[in-house]
Tab-separated table of C-alpha atoms in Angstrom:
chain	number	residue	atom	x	y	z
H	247	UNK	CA	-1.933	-3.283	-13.094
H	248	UNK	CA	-3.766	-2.872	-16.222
H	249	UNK	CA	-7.104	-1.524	-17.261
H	250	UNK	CA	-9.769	-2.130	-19.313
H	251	UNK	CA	-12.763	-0.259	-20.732
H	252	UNK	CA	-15.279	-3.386	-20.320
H	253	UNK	CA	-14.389	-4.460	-17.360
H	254	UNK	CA	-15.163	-2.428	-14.402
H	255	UNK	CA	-18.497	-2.865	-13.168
H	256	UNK	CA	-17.083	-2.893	-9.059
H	257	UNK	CA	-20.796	-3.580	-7.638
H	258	UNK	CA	-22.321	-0.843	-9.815
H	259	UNK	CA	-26.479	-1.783	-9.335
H	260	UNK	CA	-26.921	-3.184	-13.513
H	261	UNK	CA	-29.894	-1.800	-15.085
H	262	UNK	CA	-31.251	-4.864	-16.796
H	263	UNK	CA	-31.580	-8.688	-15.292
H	264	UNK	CA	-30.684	-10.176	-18.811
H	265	UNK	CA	-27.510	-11.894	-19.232
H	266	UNK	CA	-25.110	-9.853	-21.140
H	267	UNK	CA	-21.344	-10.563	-22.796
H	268	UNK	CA	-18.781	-7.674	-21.547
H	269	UNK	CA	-15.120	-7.818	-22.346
H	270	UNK	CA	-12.536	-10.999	-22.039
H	271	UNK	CA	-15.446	-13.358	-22.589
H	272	UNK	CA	-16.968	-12.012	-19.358
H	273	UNK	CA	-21.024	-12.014	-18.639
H	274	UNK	CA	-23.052	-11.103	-16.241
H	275	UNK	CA	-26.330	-12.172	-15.597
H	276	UNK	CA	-29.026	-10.849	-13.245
H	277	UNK	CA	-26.435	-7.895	-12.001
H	278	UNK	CA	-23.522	-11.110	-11.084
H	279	UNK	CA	-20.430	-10.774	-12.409
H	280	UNK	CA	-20.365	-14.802	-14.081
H	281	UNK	CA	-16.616	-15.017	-15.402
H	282	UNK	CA	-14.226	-11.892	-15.384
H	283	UNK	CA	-10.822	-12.541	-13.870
H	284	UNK	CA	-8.725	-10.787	-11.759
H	285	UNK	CA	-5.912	-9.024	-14.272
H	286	UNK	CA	-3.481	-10.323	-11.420
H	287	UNK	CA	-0.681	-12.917	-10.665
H	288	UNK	CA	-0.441	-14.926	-7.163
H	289	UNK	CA	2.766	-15.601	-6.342
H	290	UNK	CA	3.442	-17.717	-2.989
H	291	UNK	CA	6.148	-20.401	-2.257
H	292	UNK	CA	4.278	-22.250	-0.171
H	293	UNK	CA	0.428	-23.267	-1.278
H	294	UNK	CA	-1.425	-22.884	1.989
H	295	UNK	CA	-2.643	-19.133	1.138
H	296	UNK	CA	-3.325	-19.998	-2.329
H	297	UNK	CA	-5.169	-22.808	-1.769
H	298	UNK	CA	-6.938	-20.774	0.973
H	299	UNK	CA	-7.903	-18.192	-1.835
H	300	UNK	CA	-9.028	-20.888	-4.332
H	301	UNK	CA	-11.503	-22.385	-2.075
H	302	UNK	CA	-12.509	-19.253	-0.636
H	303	UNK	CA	-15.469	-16.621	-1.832
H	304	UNK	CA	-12.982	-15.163	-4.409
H	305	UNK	CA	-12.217	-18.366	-5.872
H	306	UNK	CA	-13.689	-17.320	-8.933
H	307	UNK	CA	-12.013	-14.077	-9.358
H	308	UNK	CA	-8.802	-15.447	-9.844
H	309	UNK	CA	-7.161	-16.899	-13.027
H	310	UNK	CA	-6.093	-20.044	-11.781
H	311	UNK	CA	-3.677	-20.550	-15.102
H	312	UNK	CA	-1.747	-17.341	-13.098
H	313	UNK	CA	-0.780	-18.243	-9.954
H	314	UNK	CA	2.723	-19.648	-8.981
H	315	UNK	CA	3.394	-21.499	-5.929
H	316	UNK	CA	5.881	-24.249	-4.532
H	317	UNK	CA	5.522	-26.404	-1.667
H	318	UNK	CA	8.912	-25.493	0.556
H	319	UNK	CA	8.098	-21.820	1.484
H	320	UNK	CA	11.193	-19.567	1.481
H	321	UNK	CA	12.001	-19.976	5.485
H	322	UNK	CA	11.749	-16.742	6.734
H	323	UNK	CA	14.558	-15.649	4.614
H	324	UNK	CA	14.856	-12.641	2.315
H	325	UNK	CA	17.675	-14.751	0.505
H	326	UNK	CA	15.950	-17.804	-0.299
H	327	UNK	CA	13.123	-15.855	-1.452
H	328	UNK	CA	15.235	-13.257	-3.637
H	329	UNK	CA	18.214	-15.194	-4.513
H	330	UNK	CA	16.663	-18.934	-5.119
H	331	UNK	CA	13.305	-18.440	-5.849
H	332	UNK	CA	14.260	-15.596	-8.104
H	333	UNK	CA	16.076	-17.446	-10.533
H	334	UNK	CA	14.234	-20.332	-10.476
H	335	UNK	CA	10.801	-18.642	-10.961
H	336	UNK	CA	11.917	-15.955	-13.246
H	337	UNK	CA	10.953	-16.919	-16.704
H	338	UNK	CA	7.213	-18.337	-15.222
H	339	UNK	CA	6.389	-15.221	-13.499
H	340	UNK	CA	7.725	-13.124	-16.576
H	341	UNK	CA	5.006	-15.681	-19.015
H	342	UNK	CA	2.358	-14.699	-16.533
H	343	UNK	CA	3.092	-10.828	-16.651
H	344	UNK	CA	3.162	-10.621	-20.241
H	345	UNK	CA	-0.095	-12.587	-20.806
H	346	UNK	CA	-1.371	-10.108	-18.276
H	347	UNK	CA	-0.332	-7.548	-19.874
H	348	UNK	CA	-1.116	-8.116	-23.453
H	349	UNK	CA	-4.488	-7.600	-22.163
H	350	UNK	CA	-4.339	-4.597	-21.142
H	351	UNK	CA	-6.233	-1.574	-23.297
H	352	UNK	CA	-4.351	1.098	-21.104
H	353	UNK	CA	-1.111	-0.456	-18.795
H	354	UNK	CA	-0.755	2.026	-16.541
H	355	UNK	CA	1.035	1.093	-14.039
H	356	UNK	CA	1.883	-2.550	-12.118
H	357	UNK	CA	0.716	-2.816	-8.091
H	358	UNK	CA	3.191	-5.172	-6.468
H	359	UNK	CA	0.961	-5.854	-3.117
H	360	UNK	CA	3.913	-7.632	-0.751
H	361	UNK	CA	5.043	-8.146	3.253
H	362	UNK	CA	8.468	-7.240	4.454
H	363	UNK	CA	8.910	-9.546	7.369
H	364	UNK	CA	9.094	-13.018	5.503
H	365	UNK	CA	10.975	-14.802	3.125
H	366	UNK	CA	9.004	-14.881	-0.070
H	367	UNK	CA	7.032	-11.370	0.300
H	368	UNK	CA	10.007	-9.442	1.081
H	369	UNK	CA	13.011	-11.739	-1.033
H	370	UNK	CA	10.974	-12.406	-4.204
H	371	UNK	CA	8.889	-9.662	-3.615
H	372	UNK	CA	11.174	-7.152	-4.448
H	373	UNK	CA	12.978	-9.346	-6.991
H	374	UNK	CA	10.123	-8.904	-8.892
H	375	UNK	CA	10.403	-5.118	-9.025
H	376	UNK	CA	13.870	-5.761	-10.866
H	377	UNK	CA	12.236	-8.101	-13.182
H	378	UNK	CA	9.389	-5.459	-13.806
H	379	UNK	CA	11.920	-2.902	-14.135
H	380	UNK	CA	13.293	-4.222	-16.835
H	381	UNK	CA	10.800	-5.829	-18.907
H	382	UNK	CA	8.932	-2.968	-18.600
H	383	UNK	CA	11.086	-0.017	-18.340
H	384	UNK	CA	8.176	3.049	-18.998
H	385	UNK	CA	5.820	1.512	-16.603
H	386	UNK	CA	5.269	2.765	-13.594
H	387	UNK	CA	6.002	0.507	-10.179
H	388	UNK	CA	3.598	0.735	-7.433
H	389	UNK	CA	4.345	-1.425	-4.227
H	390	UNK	CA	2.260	-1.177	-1.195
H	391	UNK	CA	4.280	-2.804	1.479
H	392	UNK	CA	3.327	-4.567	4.974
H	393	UNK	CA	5.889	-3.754	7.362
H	394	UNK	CA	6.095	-6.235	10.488
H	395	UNK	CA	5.465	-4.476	13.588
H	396	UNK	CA	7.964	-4.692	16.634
H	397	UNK	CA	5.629	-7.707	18.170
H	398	UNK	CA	6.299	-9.570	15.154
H	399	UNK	CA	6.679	-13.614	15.634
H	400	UNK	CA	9.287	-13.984	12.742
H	401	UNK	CA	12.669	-13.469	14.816
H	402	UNK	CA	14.272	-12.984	11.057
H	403	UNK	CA	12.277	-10.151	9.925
H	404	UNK	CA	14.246	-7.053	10.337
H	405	UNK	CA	16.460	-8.560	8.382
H	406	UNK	CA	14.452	-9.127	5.480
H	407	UNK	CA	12.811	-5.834	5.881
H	408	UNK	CA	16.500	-4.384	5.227
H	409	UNK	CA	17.456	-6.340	2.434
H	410	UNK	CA	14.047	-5.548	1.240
H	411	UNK	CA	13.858	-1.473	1.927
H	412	UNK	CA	17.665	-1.394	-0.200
H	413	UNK	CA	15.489	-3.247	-3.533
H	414	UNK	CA	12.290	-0.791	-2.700
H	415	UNK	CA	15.056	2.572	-2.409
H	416	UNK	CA	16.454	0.975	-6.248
H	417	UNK	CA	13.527	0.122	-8.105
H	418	UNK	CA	10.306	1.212	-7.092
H	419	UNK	CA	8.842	4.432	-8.446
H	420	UNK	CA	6.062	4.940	-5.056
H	421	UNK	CA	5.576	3.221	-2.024
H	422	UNK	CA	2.686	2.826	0.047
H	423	UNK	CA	3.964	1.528	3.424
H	424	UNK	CA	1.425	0.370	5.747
H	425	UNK	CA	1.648	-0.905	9.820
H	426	UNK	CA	0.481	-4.219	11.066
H	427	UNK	CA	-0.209	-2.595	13.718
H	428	UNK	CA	-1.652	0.446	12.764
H	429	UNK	CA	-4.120	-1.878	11.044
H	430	UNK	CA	-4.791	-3.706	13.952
H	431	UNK	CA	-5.317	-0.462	16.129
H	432	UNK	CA	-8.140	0.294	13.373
H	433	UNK	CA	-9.594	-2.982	13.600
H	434	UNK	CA	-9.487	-2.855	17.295
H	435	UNK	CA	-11.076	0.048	17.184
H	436	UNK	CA	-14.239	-1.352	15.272
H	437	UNK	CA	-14.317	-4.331	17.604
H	438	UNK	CA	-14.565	-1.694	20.985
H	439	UNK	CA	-17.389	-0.034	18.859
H	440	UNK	CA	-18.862	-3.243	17.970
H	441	UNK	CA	-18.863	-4.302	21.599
H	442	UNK	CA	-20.194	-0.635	22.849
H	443	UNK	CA	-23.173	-0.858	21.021
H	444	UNK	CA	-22.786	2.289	19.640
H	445	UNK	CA	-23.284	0.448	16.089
H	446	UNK	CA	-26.503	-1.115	16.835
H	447	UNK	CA	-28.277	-2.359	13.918
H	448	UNK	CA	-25.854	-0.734	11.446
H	449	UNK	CA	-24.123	-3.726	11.376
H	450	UNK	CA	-25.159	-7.018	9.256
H	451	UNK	CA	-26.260	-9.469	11.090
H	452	UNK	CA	-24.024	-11.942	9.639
H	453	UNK	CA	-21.182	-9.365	8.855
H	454	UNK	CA	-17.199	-10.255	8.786
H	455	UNK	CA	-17.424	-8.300	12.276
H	456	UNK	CA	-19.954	-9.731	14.714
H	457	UNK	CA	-20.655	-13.667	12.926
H	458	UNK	CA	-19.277	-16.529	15.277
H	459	UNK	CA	-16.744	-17.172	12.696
H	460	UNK	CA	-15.729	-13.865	11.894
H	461	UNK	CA	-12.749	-12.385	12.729
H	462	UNK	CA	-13.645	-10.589	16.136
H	463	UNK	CA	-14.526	-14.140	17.913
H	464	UNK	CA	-11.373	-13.802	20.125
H	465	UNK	CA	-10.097	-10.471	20.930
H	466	UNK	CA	-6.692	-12.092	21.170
H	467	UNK	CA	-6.677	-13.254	17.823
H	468	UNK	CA	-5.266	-10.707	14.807
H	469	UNK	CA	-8.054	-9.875	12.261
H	470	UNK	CA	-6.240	-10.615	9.058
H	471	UNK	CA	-9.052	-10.811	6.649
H	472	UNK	CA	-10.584	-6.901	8.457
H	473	UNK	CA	-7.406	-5.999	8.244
H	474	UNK	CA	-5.867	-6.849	5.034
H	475	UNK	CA	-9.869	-5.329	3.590
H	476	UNK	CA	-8.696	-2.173	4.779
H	477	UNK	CA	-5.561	-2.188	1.975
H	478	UNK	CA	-7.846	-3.258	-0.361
H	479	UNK	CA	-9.883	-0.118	0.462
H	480	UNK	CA	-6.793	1.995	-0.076
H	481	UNK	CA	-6.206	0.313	-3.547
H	482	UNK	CA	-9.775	0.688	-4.412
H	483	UNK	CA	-9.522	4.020	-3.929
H	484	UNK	CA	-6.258	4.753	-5.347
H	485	UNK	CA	-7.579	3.169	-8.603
H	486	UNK	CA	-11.507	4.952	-8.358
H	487	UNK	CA	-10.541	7.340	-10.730
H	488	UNK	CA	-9.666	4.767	-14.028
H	489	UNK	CA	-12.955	2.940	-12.957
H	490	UNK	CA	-15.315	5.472	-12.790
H	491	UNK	CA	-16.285	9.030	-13.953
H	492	UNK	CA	-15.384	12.034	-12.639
H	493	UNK	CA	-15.080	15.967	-12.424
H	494	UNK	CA	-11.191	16.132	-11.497
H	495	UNK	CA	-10.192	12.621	-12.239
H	496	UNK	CA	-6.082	11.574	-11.570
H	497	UNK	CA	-3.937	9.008	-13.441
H	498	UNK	CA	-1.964	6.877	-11.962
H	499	UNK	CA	0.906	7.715	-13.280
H	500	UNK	CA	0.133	11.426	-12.233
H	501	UNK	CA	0.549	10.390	-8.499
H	502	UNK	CA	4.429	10.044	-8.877
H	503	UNK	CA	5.002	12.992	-11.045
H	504	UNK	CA	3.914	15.113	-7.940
H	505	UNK	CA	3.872	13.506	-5.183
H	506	UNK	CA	7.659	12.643	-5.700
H	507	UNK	CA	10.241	15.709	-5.852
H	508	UNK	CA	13.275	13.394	-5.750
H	509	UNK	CA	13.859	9.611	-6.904
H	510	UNK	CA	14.753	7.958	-3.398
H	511	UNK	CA	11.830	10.352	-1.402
H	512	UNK	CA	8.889	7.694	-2.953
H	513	UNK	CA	7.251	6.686	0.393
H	514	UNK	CA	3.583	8.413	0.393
H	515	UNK	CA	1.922	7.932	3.887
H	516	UNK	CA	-1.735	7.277	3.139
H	517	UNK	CA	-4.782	7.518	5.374
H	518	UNK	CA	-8.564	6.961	4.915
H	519	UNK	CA	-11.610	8.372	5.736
H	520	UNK	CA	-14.296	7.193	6.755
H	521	UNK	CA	-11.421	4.842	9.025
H	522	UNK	CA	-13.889	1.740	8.829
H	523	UNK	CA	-14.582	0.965	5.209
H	524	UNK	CA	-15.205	-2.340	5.746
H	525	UNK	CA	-18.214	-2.909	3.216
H	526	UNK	CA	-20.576	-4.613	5.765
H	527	UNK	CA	-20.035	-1.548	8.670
H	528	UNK	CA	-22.131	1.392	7.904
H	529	UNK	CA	-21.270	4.123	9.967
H	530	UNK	CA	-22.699	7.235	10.447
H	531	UNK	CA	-20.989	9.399	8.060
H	532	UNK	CA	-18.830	11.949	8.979
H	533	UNK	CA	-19.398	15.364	8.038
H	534	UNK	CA	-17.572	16.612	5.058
H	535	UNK	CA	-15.712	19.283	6.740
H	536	UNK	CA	-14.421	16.523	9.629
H	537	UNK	CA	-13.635	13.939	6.828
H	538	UNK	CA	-10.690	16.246	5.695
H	539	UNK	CA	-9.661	17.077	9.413
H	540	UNK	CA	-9.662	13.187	9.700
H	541	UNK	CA	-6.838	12.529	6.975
H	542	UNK	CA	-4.418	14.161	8.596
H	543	UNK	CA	-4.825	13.339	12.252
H	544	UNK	CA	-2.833	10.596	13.901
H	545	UNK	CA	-5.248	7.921	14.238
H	546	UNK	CA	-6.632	7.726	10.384
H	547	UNK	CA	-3.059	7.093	9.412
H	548	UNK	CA	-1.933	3.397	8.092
H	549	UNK	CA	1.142	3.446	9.466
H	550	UNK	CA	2.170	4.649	13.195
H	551	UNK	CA	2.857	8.704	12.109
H	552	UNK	CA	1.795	12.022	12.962
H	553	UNK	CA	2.168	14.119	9.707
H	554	UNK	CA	0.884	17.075	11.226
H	555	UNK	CA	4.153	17.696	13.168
H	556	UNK	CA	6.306	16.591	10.194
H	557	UNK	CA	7.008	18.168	7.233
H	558	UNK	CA	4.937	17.768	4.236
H	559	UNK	CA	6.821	17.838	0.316
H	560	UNK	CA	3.637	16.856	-1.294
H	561	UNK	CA	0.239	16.233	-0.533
H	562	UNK	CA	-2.768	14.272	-2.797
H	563	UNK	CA	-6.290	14.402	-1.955
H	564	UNK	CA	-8.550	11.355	-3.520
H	565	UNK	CA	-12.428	12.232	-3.123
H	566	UNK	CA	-14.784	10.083	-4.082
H	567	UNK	CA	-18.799	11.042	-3.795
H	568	UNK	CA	-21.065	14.052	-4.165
H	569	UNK	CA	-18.266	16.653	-3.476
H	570	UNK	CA	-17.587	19.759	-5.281
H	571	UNK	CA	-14.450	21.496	-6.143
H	572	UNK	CA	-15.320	24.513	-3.864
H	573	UNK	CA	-15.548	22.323	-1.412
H	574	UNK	CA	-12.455	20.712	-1.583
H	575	UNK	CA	-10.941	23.850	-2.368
H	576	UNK	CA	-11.990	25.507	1.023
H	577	UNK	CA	-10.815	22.891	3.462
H	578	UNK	CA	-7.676	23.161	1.635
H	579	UNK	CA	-7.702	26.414	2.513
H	580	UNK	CA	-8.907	25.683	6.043
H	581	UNK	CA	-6.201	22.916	6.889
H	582	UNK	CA	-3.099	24.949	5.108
H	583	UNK	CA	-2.397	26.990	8.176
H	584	UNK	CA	-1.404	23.919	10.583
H	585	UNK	CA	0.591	21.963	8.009
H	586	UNK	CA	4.109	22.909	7.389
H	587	UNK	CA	5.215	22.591	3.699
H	588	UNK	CA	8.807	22.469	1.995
H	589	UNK	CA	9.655	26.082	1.131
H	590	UNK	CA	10.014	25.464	-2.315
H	591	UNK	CA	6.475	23.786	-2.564
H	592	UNK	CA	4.017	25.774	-0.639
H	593	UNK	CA	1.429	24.611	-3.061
H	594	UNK	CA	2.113	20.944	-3.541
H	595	UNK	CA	-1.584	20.068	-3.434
H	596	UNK	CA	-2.577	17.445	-6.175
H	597	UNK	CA	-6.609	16.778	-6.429
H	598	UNK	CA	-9.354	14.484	-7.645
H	599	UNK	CA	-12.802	13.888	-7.533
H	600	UNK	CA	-14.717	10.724	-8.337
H	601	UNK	CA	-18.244	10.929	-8.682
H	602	UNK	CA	-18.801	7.416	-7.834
H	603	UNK	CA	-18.348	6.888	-3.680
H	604	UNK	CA	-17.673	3.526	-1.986
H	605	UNK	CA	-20.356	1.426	-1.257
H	606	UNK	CA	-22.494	1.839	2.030
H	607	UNK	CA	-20.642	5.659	2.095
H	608	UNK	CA	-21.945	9.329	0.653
H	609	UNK	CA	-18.101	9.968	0.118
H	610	UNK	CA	-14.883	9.194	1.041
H	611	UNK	CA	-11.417	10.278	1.540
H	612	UNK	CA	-7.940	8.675	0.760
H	613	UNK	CA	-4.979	11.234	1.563
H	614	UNK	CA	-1.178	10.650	0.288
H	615	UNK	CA	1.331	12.537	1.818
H	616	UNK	CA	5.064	12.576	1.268
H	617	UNK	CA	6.081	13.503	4.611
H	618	UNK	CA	9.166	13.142	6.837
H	619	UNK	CA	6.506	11.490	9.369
H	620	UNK	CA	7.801	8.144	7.466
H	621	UNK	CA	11.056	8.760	9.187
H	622	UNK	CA	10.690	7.323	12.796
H	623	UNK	CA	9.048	3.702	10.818
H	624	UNK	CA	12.533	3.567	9.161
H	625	UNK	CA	14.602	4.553	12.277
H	626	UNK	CA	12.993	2.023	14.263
H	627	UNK	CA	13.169	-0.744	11.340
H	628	UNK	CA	17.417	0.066	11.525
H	629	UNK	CA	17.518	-0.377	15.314
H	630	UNK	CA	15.878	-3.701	15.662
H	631	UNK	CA	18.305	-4.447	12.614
H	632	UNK	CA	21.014	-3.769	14.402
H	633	UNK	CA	20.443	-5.383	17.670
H	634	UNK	CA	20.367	-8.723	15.953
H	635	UNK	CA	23.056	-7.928	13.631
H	636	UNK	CA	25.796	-6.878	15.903
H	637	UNK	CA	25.559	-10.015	17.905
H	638	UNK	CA	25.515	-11.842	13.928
H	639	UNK	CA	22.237	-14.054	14.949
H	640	UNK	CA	20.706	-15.942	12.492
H	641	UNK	CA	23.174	-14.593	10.075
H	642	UNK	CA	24.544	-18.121	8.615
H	643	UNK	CA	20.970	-18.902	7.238
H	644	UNK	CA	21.766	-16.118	5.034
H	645	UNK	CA	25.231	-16.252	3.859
H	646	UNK	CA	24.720	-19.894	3.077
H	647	UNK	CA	22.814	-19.346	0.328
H	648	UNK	CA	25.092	-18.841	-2.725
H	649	UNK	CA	25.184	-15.199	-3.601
H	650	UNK	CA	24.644	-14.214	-0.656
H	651	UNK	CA	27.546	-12.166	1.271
H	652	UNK	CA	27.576	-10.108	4.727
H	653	UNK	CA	28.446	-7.049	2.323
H	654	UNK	CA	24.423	-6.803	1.459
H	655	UNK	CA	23.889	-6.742	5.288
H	656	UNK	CA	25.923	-3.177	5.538
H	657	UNK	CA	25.071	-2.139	2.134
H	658	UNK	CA	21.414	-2.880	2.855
H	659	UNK	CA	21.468	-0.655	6.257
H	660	UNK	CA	23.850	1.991	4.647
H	661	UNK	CA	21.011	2.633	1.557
H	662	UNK	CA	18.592	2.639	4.793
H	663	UNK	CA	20.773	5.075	6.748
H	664	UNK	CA	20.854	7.440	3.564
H	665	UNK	CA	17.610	7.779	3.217
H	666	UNK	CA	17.162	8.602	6.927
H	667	UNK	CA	19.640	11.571	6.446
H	668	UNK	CA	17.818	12.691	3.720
H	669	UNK	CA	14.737	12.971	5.813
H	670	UNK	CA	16.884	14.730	8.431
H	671	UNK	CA	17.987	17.597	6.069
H	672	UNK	CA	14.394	18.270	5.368
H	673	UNK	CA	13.344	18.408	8.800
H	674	UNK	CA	16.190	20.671	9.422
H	675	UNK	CA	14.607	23.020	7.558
H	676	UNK	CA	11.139	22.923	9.779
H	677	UNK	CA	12.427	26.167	12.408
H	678	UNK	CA	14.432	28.232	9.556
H	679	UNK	CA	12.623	31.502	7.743
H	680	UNK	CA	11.976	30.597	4.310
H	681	UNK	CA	14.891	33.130	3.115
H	682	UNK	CA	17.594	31.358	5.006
H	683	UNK	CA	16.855	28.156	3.725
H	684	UNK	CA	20.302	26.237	2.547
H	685	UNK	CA	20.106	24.307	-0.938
H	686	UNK	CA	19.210	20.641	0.163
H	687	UNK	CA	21.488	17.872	-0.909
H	688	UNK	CA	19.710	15.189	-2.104
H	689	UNK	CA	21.034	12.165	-3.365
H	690	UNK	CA	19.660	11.907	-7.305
C-alpha cells in the first residue's frame, strides 16, 4: 500500500462545486471523485468476484489494467493456488506491483487483504508475501487474514489454513486475523437491532441493512458485503492517520516496531468501536469513556477472544475524532488495573489521534493488541487439522500436484505447534510475581 499527497479526499465535504485536476490525472467535480484509482491489484483465479466488482458501485475505483484472474479457480486447494498459480502468475503480478508502486510518493507498507480457507486466497495468497518479500525487502508486509470458521462449507480448509499459517509465521511482518464468525455475530447483532426497532429512523431508508435486496433479506443467509464493510472499517482506520491530520498521528510502519517484541509473535487482535460502522447505521454514540471499555471486551473483538483474561505484550490505541490526549491518557489509566501485561513491558501502550472521525460518528476507536487471546483460534485451527489428517482425507489432491510432498503437511502443523508453545510460555508467566519470572525462550 502506497500513499499519496493528492489523493486522499475519503468523502471529505469539498469546498468549491468547480471541477478541479488533483493528482494521477484525477478530478473531481461538484465534490465527486471523477477518475482516481484504487493504488491496488485484484488477484482471483476464477472471474466471478471480479467481474462482480467491475459491474458493481466500485467499478470505477478500480484500475482495470491491474487485476489478474483465470477462469479454472484453484479447487479448494492451498497447492494449486501456491504451487501452480504461483509460478505461472509470478512475473504478471510482479508488473502490476511495480507499476503500483512507482506511484507511490511515500511506500509505506503493502496490505495483502486474503482468506485462509480456499485455494487461491490462502495458496497464492501467501505466495505473494514471498514474492513481496523479496522484491521489496525494506517494506513492510501487512496481511489481514479471514480465517474460516468451524461451520465452514469447504471440507479442505484446515488444510489450507495450515499450509497457509507456516507462509504467514515466514514472511509476514503483522497480521490482522479476523473470524467469519465473529463478523457474522456483529452483523447479527445489527440485524436483532434492526428488527427491535431500537434504530428507528437512524437508519436509511434504502440502507445496505433494511432494502429488500440488502443483505438482511433472509436471516439465514451470511451478510458478506456488511460483513466484509466491517474489514474495510478496520483498514480505514488503520490507515486514518497517513490520510488525515492529526495531534498524535502513527506510521504504519510504527505499528510493528511496537506492537511486535519478537519476529514469529506478529498476530495483533483488533477490535472496533463504535461495533457497527457500517456508513449508512448511525447509532447513538457511545460515550467516550465506554468507547475505550468497549475495545477490550469480548464482543467488540474480530475474532472469537477474550483479551482481558489473556496476557497482553503490546497494546495500540487508534482514535479518531474530537479527543484529547488527557483523555486518552486517563482511560489508560482507568483500564490498566484489569489488564495483565508482560513483566518486561508494563508500559507497552502505543497512541494516536486523528482529528478527522469516520463518517456518521463524533469518534471512533480501533484497538490492536498482541495478546495470547490469539492462542485458542490457532489451537482450534490444529485440531480440525488433525482430524482430517490422521485419517489422510483429501490428501492426494494435494500431493498430486508437483512440488507438493506430505513433509509440508507436518512441517506446516509443526511451525503451527511452535508458535502455540510460544504462547504457552507467556501465559505461564500470568500467576508468577514479577521477580520470579524465568527468561522466556523465544524462537528468533
Amino acid at each position: 500500500m502506497g500513499f499519496s499527497r493528492q489523493e486522499h479526499w475519503s468523502g471529505v465535504p469539498l469546498p468549491s462545486p468547480e471541477c478541479r485536476v488533483v493528482g494521477d490525472g484525477g478530478t473531481i467535480s461538484k465534490g465527486k471523485i471523477c477518475s482516481l484509482k484504487a493504488r491496488a491489484v485484484l488477484i482471483d483465479m476464477e472471474e466471478g468476484v471480479v467481474n462482480e466488482i467491475l459491474q458493481g458501485p466500485l467499478r470505477d475505483v478500480f484500475d482495470s489494467k491491474q487485476l489478474i484472474t483465470d477462469i479454472s479457480g484453484s479447487g479448494n486447494n492451498w497447492a494449486v493456488g501456491h504451487k501452480v498459480f504461483g509460478s505461472l502468475y509470478q512475473e504478471k503480478i510482479l508488473e502490476k506491483l511495480r507499476k503500483s508502486a512507482e506511484h507511490c510518493d511515500c511506500l509505506q507498507c503493502f496490505f495483502i487483504i486474503h482468506s485462509m480457507g480456499g485455494g487461491t486466497g490462502s495458496g497464492l495468497g501467501t505466495f505473494l508475501l514471498k514474492v513481496l518479500e523479496d522484491e521489496f525487502p525494506e517494506v513492510y508486509r501487512f496481511v489481514t487474514s479471514i480465517y474460516p470458521s468451524g461451520e465452514d462449507d469447504v471440507i479442505t480448509s484446515p488444510y489450507n489454513s495450515i499450509l497457509a499459517m507456516k507462509e504467514l509465521n515466514e514472511h509476514a511482518d503483522c497480521v490482522l486475523p479476523i473470524d467469519n464468525q465473529s463478523l457474522f455475530d456483529i452483523i447479527s447483532k445489527i440485524d436483532l437491532m434492526v428488527n427491535s426497532g431500537k434504530l428507528g429512523a437512524a437508519i436509511k431508508p434504502k440502507s445496505l441493512v433494511t432494502s429488500s435486496t440488502g443483505v438482511f433479506k433472509k436471516r439465514q443467509e451470511k451478510p458478506f458485503d456488511a460483513m466484509n464493510n466491517i474489514v474495510a472499517n478496520l483498514l480505514l482506520n488503520l490507515t486514518s492517520s497517513a490520510r488525515f491530520e492529526g495531534s498524535l498521528n502513527m506510521d504504519l510502519n510504527e505499528i510493528s516496531m511496537n506492537l511486535v517484541p519478537f519476529p514469529q509473535l506478529h498476530y495483533l487482535v483488533s477490535s472496533l468501536t463504535p461495533l457497527y460502522t457500517l456508513a449508512d447505521v448511525n447509532i447513538p454514540p457511545r460515550r467516550l469513556d465506554q468507547m475505550f471499555s468497549d475495545a477490550f471486551s469480548r464482543d467488540h473483538q474480530l475474532i472469537r477472544a477474550d483479551p482481558r483474561h489473556s496476557l497482553y505484550l503490546a497494546c495500540a490505541l487508534m482514535v479518531r475524532g474530537n479527543v484529547q490526549i488527557s483523555d486518552l491518557r486517563r482511560n489508560i489509566e482507568r483500564l490498566k488495573p484489569s489488564l495483565q501485561f508482560v513483566s518486561w513491558n508494563q508500559e507497552g501502550w502505543k497512541t494516536s489521534l486523528c482529528s478527522v472521525p469516520p463518517v456518521g460518528h463524533s469518534h471512533s476507536l480501533l484497538a490492536l493488541a498482541n495478546n495470547t487471546c490469539v492462542k485458542p483460534t490457532f489451537i482450534e485451527l490444529r485440531e480440525r487439522f488433525l482430524r482430517l489428517y490422521k485419517k489422510k482425507a483429501h490428501l492426494h489432491h494435494y500431493l498430486q500436484i508437483e512440488g507438493m510432498e506430505e513433509s509440508c503437511f507436518t512441517e506446516a502443523v509443526s511451525s503451527l505447534s511452535a508458535l502455540i508453545q510460544e504462547y504457552n510460555q507467556l501465559d505461564a508467566t500470568k500467576s508468577m510475581p514479577v521477580e520470579d519470572l524465568p527468561r522466556l525462550n523465544v524462537a528468533m
